[in-house]
Amino acid sequence: MLRVITAALAIGVAMAGPAFAEMHEVQMLNRGEAGPMVFEPDFLQIEPGDTVKFIATDPAHNAESIPEMAPEGAETFKGKINEEVEVTFDVEGLYGIKCLPHYAMGMVMTVAVGEVTEVPESYLEGRIPPRARERFDAQRSNL
Amino acid sequence: MRKSINVEQTVTSRRNVLRGTAFAGAAALTGGAAHASLLSRPMPKTPRMGHSRPVITVESAPDTMAEAAPADLSGLERVRQELVDPPFAPEHEQVASGPPKIVEIEMVTHERLMTVDEDSGASIWALTYNGSVPGPLIIVHQDDYVELTLRNPVESVMEHNIDFHASTGALGGGGLTHIYPGEETVLRWKATKPGCFTYHCAPGGAMIPYHVCHGMNGAIMVLPRDGLKDAEGNPLRYDSIAYFGEQDYYLPRDDNGDFKSYDTAGDDYADSLEAMATLVPTHQVFNGAVGALTGANALKAQVGETVLMVHNSCNVDSRPHLIGGHGNYVWETSFTDPPLTGVETWFVRGGCAAAAMYTFEQPGVYAYVNHNLIIAALKGATAHFVVEGPWDNALMEQVVAPRPFEG
Ligand SMILES: [Cu+2]
Ligand SMILES: [Cu+2]
């Protein structure tokens, strides 16, 4: 199960829930250390139940899942442009995330949830723009 | 923990239902993936610039497409149209011979560094169809099919597509033609409406004006099968076509006020959005650059020659005026309505292409301008016709050359 929740709720969760559920922040930027159009950081290793907050630091970006690049049983999500979203990842596995308008420019990130040691076979077989593929390949080396 | 999340989801479930509907089309296009409930928090205010929500979504193909019956085009002849660089027009017939055809064309989405103004050194990583700003003029007849092969070279940085205002459905074809670098697509559509129409790139959201304001637009002319006519139905024919693309550029400046330069296409994205949001172009030019159609690049014509001036303006309103001449016949919108006649200054709505016909009666230089003369003189929207032939004193004569006078 994957859920997107509000920040107000997340605070409630943090206080009420077990101490190990963490919040990770990712900025959506026009330019970062890796070049133009980036998620920063562009790789996260998190635990099941952790939440990732996508922050619209620069305008005109969104964060959404790539259905072909998610573990079986995981739900997809699609943030709106300029919107801050929080996504809770419950299903273990590897997730590809993209910014829709800047997918061709390589604005992608990888979230590894739980024990992920290898990339599923079908993971990079879909229709992926060359610049996004390059960055996915680089992010994979963090595993 | 679970409980509190469930409570929150129930509270906002109505919003989720609405969102789900909005995404249904997208899901159909991307392979039917179900979208999760999404409770997202709008930014209270954007950190860098005012920003309204884009209302244009990227995916747009209806899910009934897969069930549609195939079109029967078996009897139609196929012809290939070789597109040429502006300000010229491809070879074409003014009156269609024979029944409707399938007109095959090819366009490549080249991203290239272009000089906008040699004097100031202003440049842009132009996003183009076939390397030119505007994109090439396409000419077909009503009821012809346009079959476009659109290619995005693998060395490109950006995704492109095309929205033909002349076409019907799928956001003008924009919803069916998104291509990443290294991809190609083929779109066929029927030209049901006669007139001059804009086409442009429309990748979605802020990328739409970004691509349009980097040159990614052009015109298609859909002629009536029996050619152009006046209000009485008499044929109107031209000897040549002059194709103008009016382009508004919003070039970012550095702290010294100098125009910035960038290493690759797309690098100017953030600066560009800020400059575009001012709605004040730094340049507004014909055919890609200041002076692209003046001086040595001026258009040539003869006295007695009838020229059809096709003017595309994808983004900004324009009011072209031919200094020293007129618009004898002007079609501001479609070829279905009779043309305006004897027009002094006509109107090109932003997001539109228009046609004006004129027969030169005197030799000399004619300036074709946007008659907002600030835009013509300071922003660049000026072109020249240099016309050769005999002078007609019955139309105009210099009775006294400038001389000093007493008293
Ligand atoms: Cu982005
Ligand atoms: Cu484009």
Coordinates of C-alpha atoms and ligand atoms in Angstrom, one line a residue, chain A residues 28-30 37-39 59-62 99-103 107, chain B residues 269, ligand 1:
Chain A
M28 CA 12.2 19.7 -7.0
L29 CA 14.7 22.1 -8.6
N30 CA 15.4 23.7 -11.9
M37 CA 16.0 19.7 -13.7
V38 CA 16.6 17.5 -10.7
F39 CA 15.1 15.9 -7.7
P59 CA 8.0 26.2 -10.0
A60 CA 6.6 24.0 -12.8
H61 CA 7.5 20.6 -11.5
N62 CA 5.6 17.6 -10.2
C99 CA 8.6 15.0 -13.1
L100 CA 6.2 14.7 -16.1
P101 CA 7.1 18.0 -17.9
H102 CA 10.9 17.4 -17.5
Y103 CA 11.0 13.6 -17.9
M107 CA 14.2 14.8 -14.0
Chain B
Y269 CA 14.2 27.2 -18.4
Ligands
CU1 CU 10.3 19.3 -13.5

